[in-house]
Short mmCIF file of C-alpha atoms in Angstrom, two decimals:
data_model
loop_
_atom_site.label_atom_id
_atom_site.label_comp_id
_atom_site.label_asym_id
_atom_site.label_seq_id
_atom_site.Cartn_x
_atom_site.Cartn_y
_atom_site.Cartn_z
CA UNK A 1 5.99 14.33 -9.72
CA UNK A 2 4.08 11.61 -7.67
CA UNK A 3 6.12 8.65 -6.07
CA UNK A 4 4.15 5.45 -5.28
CA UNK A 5 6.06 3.31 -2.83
CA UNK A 6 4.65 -0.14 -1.93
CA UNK A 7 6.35 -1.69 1.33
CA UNK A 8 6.06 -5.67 1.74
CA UNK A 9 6.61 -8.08 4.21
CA UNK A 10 9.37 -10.37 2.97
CA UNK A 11 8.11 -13.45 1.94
CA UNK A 12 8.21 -16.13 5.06
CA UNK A 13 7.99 -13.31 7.27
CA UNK A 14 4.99 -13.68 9.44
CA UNK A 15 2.00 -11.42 8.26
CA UNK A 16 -0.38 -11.48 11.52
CA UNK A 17 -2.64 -8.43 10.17
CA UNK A 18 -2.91 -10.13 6.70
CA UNK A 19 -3.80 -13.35 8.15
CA UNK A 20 -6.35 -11.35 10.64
CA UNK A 21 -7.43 -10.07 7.17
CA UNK A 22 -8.15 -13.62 5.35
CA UNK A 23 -9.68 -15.11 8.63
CA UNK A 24 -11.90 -11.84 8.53
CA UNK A 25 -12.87 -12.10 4.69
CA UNK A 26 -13.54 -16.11 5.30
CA UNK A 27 -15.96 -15.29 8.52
CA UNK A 28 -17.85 -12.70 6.26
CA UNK A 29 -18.24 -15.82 3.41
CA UNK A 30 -15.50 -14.98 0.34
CA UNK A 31 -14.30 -18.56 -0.30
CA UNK A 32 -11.27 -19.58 -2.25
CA UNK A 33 -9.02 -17.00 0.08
CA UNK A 34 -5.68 -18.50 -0.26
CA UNK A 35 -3.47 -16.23 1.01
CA UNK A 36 -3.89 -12.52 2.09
CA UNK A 37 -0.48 -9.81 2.42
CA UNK A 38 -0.48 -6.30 3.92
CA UNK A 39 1.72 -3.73 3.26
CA UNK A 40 2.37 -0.02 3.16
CA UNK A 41 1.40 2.18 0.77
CA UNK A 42 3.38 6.13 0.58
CA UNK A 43 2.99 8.40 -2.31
CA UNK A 44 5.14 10.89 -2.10
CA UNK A 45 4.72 14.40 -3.92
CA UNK A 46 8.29 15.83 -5.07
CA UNK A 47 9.44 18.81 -6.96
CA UNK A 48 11.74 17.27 -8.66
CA UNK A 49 10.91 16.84 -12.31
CA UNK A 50 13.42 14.33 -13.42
CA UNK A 51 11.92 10.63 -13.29
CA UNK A 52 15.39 8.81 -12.95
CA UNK A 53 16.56 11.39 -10.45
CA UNK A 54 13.13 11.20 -8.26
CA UNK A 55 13.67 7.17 -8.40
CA UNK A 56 16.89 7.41 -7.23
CA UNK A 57 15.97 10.18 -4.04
CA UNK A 58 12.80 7.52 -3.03
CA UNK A 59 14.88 4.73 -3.23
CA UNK A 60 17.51 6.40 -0.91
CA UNK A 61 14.20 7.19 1.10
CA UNK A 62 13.43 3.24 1.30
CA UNK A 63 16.77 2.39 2.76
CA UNK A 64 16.91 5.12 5.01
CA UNK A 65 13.19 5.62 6.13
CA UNK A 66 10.60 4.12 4.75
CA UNK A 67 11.06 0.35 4.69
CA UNK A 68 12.90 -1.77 7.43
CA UNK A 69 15.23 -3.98 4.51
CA UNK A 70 15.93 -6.92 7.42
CA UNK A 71 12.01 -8.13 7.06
CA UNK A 72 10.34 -5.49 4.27
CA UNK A 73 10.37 -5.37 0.69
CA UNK A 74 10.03 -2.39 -1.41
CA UNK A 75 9.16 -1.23 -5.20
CA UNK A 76 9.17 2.55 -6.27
CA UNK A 77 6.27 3.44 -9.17
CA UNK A 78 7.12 6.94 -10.44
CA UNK A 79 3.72 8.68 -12.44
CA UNK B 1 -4.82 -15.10 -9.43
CA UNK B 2 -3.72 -11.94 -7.27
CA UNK B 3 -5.21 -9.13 -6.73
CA UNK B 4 -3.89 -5.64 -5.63
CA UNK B 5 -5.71 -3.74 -3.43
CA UNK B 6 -4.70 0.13 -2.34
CA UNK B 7 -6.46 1.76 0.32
CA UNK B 8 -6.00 5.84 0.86
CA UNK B 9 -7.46 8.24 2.37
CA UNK B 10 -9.80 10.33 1.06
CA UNK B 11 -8.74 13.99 0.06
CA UNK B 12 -8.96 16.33 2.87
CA UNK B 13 -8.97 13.86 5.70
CA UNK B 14 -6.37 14.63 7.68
CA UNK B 15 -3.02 12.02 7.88
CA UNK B 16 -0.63 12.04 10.77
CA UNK B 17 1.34 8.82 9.92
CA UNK B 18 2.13 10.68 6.40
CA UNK B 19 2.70 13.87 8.06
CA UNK B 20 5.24 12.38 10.30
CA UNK B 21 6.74 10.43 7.08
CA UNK B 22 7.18 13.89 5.49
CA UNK B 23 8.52 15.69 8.56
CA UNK B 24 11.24 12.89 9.24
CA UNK B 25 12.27 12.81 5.41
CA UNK B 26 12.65 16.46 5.54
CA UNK B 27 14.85 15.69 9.00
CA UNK B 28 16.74 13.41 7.04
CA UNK B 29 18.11 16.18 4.89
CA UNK B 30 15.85 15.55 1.51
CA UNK B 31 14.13 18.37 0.17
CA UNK B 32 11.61 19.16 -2.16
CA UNK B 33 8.85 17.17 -0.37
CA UNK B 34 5.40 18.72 -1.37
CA UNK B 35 3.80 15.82 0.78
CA UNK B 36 3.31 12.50 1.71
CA UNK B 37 0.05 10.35 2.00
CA UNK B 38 0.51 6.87 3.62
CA UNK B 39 -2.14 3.99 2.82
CA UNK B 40 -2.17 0.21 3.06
CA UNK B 41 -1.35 -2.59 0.53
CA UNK B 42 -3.42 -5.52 0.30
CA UNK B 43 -2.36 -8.23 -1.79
CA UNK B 44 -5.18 -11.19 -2.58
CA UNK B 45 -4.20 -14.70 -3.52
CA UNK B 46 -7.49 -15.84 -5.18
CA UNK B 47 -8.57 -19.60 -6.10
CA UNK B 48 -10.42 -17.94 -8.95
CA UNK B 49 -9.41 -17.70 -12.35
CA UNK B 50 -11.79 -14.90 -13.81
CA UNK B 51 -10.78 -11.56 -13.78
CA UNK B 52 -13.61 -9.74 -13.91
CA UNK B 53 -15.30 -12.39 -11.62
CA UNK B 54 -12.36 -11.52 -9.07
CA UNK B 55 -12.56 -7.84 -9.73
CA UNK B 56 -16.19 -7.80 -8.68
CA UNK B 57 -15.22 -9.98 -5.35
CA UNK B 58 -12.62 -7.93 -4.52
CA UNK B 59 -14.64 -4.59 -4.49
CA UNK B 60 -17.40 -6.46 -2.33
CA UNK B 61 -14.84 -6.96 -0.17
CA UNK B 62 -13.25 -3.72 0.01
CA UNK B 63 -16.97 -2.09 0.32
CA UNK B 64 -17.90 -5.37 3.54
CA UNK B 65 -14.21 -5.08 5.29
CA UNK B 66 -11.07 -3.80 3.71
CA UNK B 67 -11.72 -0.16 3.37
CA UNK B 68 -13.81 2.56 5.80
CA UNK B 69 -15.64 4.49 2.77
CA UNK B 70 -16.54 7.14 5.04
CA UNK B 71 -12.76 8.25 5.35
CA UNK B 72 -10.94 6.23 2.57
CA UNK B 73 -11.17 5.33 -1.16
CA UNK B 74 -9.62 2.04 -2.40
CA UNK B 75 -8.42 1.07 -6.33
CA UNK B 76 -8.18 -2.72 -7.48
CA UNK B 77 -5.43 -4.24 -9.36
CA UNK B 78 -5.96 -7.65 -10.84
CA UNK B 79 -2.51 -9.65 -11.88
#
């Protein structure tokens, strides 16, 4: 069973790399940029078999590990 | 219009960051961990209203800037 975790900066929180990103994209000509975020991406490969279970074991992750809660963001995708 | 970009790496290339993701879950005390691949989030505010318009933009810019082809693959979301 594959975990997708997607960390984000909360919103307000200063995004230097995604800003580094838009200024990038607007010096290579893409127009009508508004705004650009980066994040983390973990997939996570468990042996677990039981969705709800695996959901609640990532999220546990999140707190614990994988996101910092003060300034990140998190949302759990289980496939 | 936002779009969702997710940059991995490509099977086979070898990932430290999710290596040391894995080996500090497993310090953590959770088990069952078959692996862990860690990528980046990009998220796209675009002026445009097309999706398929943005779609195409979005992939020119993950080909120009937002992804290294050589060592990483990239999906698109469109929202």
């Amino acid at each position: 069973m594959r975990a997708r975790v997607l960390v984000t900066l909360r919103p307000g929180v200063l995004d230097p790399q995604g800003e580094a990103v838009r200024h990038a994209l607007g010096t290579l000509g893409f127009a009508g940029i508004e705004a650009v975020r980066q994040g983390k991406l973990i997939e996570i490969d468990l042996a677990r078999s039981d969705p709800a279970a695996a959901a609640a074991e990532v999220r546990e992750m999140c707190e614990k590990l994988l996101a910092n809660t003060v300034i990140e963001t998190y949302s759990i995708e289980i496939a």
